[in-house]
Short mmCIF file of C-alpha atoms in Angstrom, two decimals:
data_model
loop_
_atom_site.label_atom_id
_atom_site.label_comp_id
_atom_site.label_asym_id
_atom_site.label_seq_id
_atom_site.Cartn_x
_atom_site.Cartn_y
_atom_site.Cartn_z
CA MET A 1 5.34 9.86 -4.30
CA ILE A 2 4.02 10.21 -0.71
CA THR A 3 6.01 6.48 -0.30
CA ILE A 4 9.42 7.80 -1.29
CA THR A 5 9.69 11.10 0.71
CA ILE A 6 8.65 9.21 4.20
CA LEU A 7 10.66 6.79 3.48
CA THR A 8 13.62 9.00 2.36
CA LEU A 9 13.26 11.55 4.97
CA CYS A 10 13.08 8.13 7.94
CA PHE A 11 16.78 6.78 6.26
CA LEU A 12 18.34 10.09 5.62
CA ALA A 13 17.71 11.12 9.44
CA ALA A 14 18.48 7.35 11.21
CA LEU A 15 21.56 8.07 8.61
CA SER A 16 22.19 11.11 10.00
CA PHE A 17 21.49 9.77 14.05
CA LYS A 18 24.00 7.47 13.14
CA ILE A 19 27.05 9.63 11.85
CA LYS A 20 26.29 11.52 15.40
CA LYS A 21 25.84 8.52 17.13
CA ALA A 22 23.17 10.09 19.03
CA GLN A 23 21.65 8.78 21.39
CA ALA A 24 17.98 9.73 23.25
CA PRO A 25 16.85 6.53 25.21
CA VAL A 26 13.08 8.10 26.14
CA ALA A 27 12.75 8.46 22.14
CA GLN A 28 13.74 4.96 21.05
CA VAL A 29 11.00 3.68 24.43
CA LEU A 30 8.27 5.28 22.60
CA LEU A 31 9.48 4.36 19.39
CA TRP A 32 9.66 1.38 19.46
CA TYR A 33 6.14 1.64 21.00
CA ILE A 34 4.67 2.84 17.63
CA HIS A 35 6.77 0.13 15.95
CA LEU A 36 5.40 -2.42 17.52
CA VAL A 37 1.91 -0.61 16.83
CA LEU A 38 2.24 0.28 13.71
CA ALA A 39 3.77 -3.57 13.38
CA CYS A 40 0.41 -4.91 14.35
CA PHE A 41 -1.68 -3.28 12.78
CA ALA A 42 1.00 -3.67 9.59
CA GLY A 43 0.32 -7.55 9.88
CA LEU A 44 -3.37 -7.61 9.82
CA CYS A 45 -3.45 -4.95 6.58
CA LEU A 46 -1.44 -8.52 5.14
CA LEU A 47 -4.02 -10.48 6.87
CA LEU A 48 -6.98 -9.06 5.39
CA MET A 49 -5.20 -8.25 1.40
CA LEU A 50 -5.01 -12.06 1.31
CA ASN A 51 -8.88 -12.45 1.28
CA SER A 52 -9.71 -9.46 -0.78
CA TYR A 53 -10.84 -7.27 2.59
CA GLY A 54 -8.87 -4.14 3.76
CA PHE A 55 -9.49 -0.11 5.68
CA LYS A 56 -11.12 1.97 4.52
CA GLY A 57 -9.35 4.33 2.19
CA THR A 58 -7.73 3.79 -1.09
CA GLN A 59 -4.32 3.82 0.68
CA THR A 60 -5.10 2.73 4.40
CA GLU A 61 -3.19 0.28 3.72
CA ARG A 62 0.47 1.76 2.64
CA ILE A 63 0.45 4.59 4.70
CA PHE A 64 0.78 1.59 7.80
CA PHE A 65 3.34 -0.64 5.78
CA THR A 66 5.67 2.66 4.86
CA LEU A 67 4.74 4.97 8.89
CA TYR A 68 5.71 0.53 10.11
CA ALA A 69 9.06 0.17 8.37
CA GLY A 70 9.92 4.22 8.59
CA THR A 71 9.56 3.75 12.36
CA GLY A 72 12.11 0.65 12.20
CA MET A 73 14.55 2.55 10.23
CA LEU A 74 14.60 5.27 12.39
CA LEU A 75 15.19 3.31 15.08
CA TYR A 76 18.37 1.19 14.07
CA GLY A 77 19.63 5.12 13.82
CA LEU A 78 18.76 5.59 17.82
CA THR A 79 20.34 1.18 18.04
CA LYS A 80 24.03 0.65 19.10
CA PRO A 81 25.46 -1.81 16.97
CA ASP A 82 25.04 -4.92 18.58
CA ASN A 83 25.45 -8.85 17.77
CA ASP A 84 21.41 -9.22 18.36
CA ALA A 85 18.97 -10.31 16.65
CA ARG A 86 16.66 -6.95 17.02
CA TYR A 87 19.58 -5.14 16.06
CA ALA A 88 19.55 -7.36 12.74
CA TYR A 89 15.65 -6.64 12.54
CA LEU A 90 16.38 -3.25 12.45
CA ALA A 91 19.16 -3.39 10.25
CA CYS A 92 16.43 -5.48 7.72
CA PHE A 93 14.71 -1.56 7.12
CA PHE A 94 18.02 0.32 6.91
CA GLY A 95 19.87 -2.24 4.10
CA PHE A 96 16.85 -2.66 2.45
CA PRO A 97 17.06 0.83 -0.05
CA PHE A 98 21.05 -0.58 -0.07
CA VAL A 99 19.88 -3.53 -1.76
CA LEU A 100 17.46 -2.39 -4.20
CA LEU A 101 20.36 -0.79 -5.41
CA ILE A 102 22.31 -3.45 -5.66
CA GLY A 103 19.71 -4.88 -7.29
CA LEU A 104 19.86 -1.85 -9.90
CA LEU A 105 23.19 -2.10 -10.31
CA LEU A 106 23.10 -6.19 -11.62
CA PRO A 107 22.16 -6.26 -14.79
CA PHE A 108 20.79 -10.29 -14.34
CA LEU A 109 18.21 -7.91 -11.77
CA ARG A 110 17.28 -5.21 -13.07
CA THR A 111 14.70 -5.90 -14.57
CA ILE A 112 13.20 -8.29 -11.01
CA THR A 113 14.32 -5.37 -8.97
CA LEU A 114 13.08 -2.35 -11.20
CA VAL A 115 10.00 -3.89 -11.18
CA ALA A 116 9.62 -4.39 -7.52
CA THR A 117 10.64 -1.30 -7.09
CA ILE A 118 7.53 0.42 -8.63
CA THR A 119 5.75 -1.47 -7.04
CA LEU A 120 6.93 -1.28 -3.60
CA LEU A 121 7.39 2.40 -3.72
CA SER A 122 5.34 4.09 -6.16
CA ASP A 123 1.70 5.45 -5.04
CA SER A 124 -1.09 3.89 -7.13
CA GLU A 125 -3.07 6.39 -8.42
CA PHE A 126 -6.97 5.36 -7.03
CA HIS A 127 -11.00 6.92 -8.54
CA ARG A 128 -14.03 5.77 -6.71
CA TYR A 129 -17.15 5.52 -8.78
CA PRO A 130 -20.28 5.95 -5.49
CA ILE A 131 -22.86 3.50 -7.07
CA ASP A 132 -24.70 4.26 -3.74
CA ASP A 133 -24.13 4.61 0.33
CA ASP A 134 -22.38 1.05 -0.09
CA TYR A 135 -20.91 0.42 -3.04
CA ALA A 136 -18.73 1.68 -5.57
CA LEU A 137 -16.66 1.23 -9.05
CA GLN A 138 -13.01 1.74 -8.14
CA THR A 139 -10.35 2.62 -10.90
CA LYS A 140 -7.13 1.93 -10.40
CA THR A 141 -3.60 3.27 -11.92
CA THR A 142 0.15 1.59 -11.31
CA GLY A 143 2.35 3.65 -13.67
CA ILE A 144 4.15 1.81 -16.35
CA LEU A 145 3.55 -1.28 -14.84
CA SER A 146 -0.21 -1.25 -16.03
CA THR A 147 -1.53 0.51 -19.50
CA TYR A 148 -4.88 0.24 -18.26
CA PRO A 149 -6.13 0.38 -14.96
CA VAL A 150 -8.23 -2.03 -12.59
CA TYR A 151 -11.21 -2.24 -11.69
CA SER A 152 -12.76 -3.49 -8.53
CA LEU A 153 -15.98 -3.29 -7.04
CA VAL A 154 -15.61 -2.04 -3.31
CA GLU A 155 -18.32 -2.46 -0.51
CA ASP A 156 -18.49 -1.07 2.34
CA LYS A 157 -18.04 -3.89 4.99
CA TYR A 158 -18.12 -3.73 9.49
CA LEU A 159 -17.50 0.31 10.26
CA PHE A 160 -13.80 0.24 9.20
CA PHE A 161 -13.21 -1.77 6.52
CA GLU A 162 -14.34 -2.76 2.42
CA LYS A 163 -14.34 -5.53 0.87
CA ILE A 164 -12.05 -5.22 -2.82
CA THR A 165 -12.97 -7.39 -5.48
CA PRO A 166 -10.65 -6.63 -8.33
CA ASP A 167 -11.01 -6.96 -12.15
CA VAL A 168 -15.00 -6.97 -12.15
CA ILE A 169 -14.57 -5.34 -16.28
CA ALA A 170 -12.89 -7.66 -18.82
CA PRO A 171 -11.36 -6.34 -20.32
CA ARG A 172 -9.84 -3.16 -19.46
CA THR A 173 -10.42 0.31 -20.84
CA GLU A 174 -9.35 3.84 -20.43
CA VAL A 175 -12.70 5.79 -18.88
CA HIS A 176 -14.72 8.15 -20.88
CA SER A 177 -17.97 7.89 -20.49
CA LEU A 178 -19.49 5.96 -17.05
CA LYS A 179 -22.28 5.49 -16.83
CA MET A 180 -24.11 2.92 -12.94
CA SER A 181 -27.57 2.09 -12.24
CA LYS A 182 -29.07 -0.77 -10.67
CA ARG A 183 -30.52 -4.34 -12.31
CA GLY A 184 -32.62 -5.11 -9.30
CA GLN A 185 -31.74 -6.38 -6.29
CA ASP A 186 -28.72 -8.50 -7.10
CA SER A 187 -26.42 -6.98 -10.38
CA LEU A 188 -25.34 -3.54 -11.23
CA ARG A 189 -25.45 -2.54 -14.77
CA ILE A 190 -22.71 -0.14 -15.61
CA GLN A 191 -22.25 1.17 -19.30
CA MET A 192 -18.53 2.09 -20.07
CA ASN A 193 -16.29 3.41 -23.72
CA ARG A 194 -20.40 2.57 -25.92
CA GLY A 195 -19.84 -0.95 -23.97
CA ASP A 196 -21.94 -2.81 -21.25
CA THR A 197 -20.97 -5.18 -18.57
CA VAL A 198 -22.93 -6.30 -15.83
CA ILE A 199 -21.56 -7.68 -12.44
CA ALA A 200 -23.42 -9.38 -9.66
CA VAL A 201 -24.06 -7.19 -5.92
CA SER A 202 -25.84 -8.13 -3.37
CA PHE A 203 -27.20 -4.78 -2.13
#
């Protein structure tokens, strides 16, 4: 629940800044620089995700997105009310929890809002089974949204990045016993729960 914890703390801090009408020009400028750097990383993460790539690590992208949104909330709390685009941009971060709350209160939006909330704020559970130095089989479980984990093939790429190929095992099932072995140079044999799956890879 790292995502919810960070965003909750940032929201409460921003609310406190607003109530106390806090003024910290130096901290505000520093936060803007941090926020812009995180915005660049968040944009890069989104671009990589659209192309089935990502930074190394199971939660790296989520951390960038969370810190990006959190710094936006903090900046809203430190910024004086104005009618310019910058203030409206920051208000979007601070107002997001209220949008979710309104969605949960309206019956016709409740289901959609609940799914969106779990998807955006719930930390998925990951587990990786190493194959060799460059490949691993990854399972991802997202709470009540999926009964069984999603299986992905993770390939080490370009020092800081990795390529993720989802749904390499179908149908999905829980892991009870897992064995993996190479078949030649271009395929991998996966034995799981008394069933065999062969997927093509390029070692």
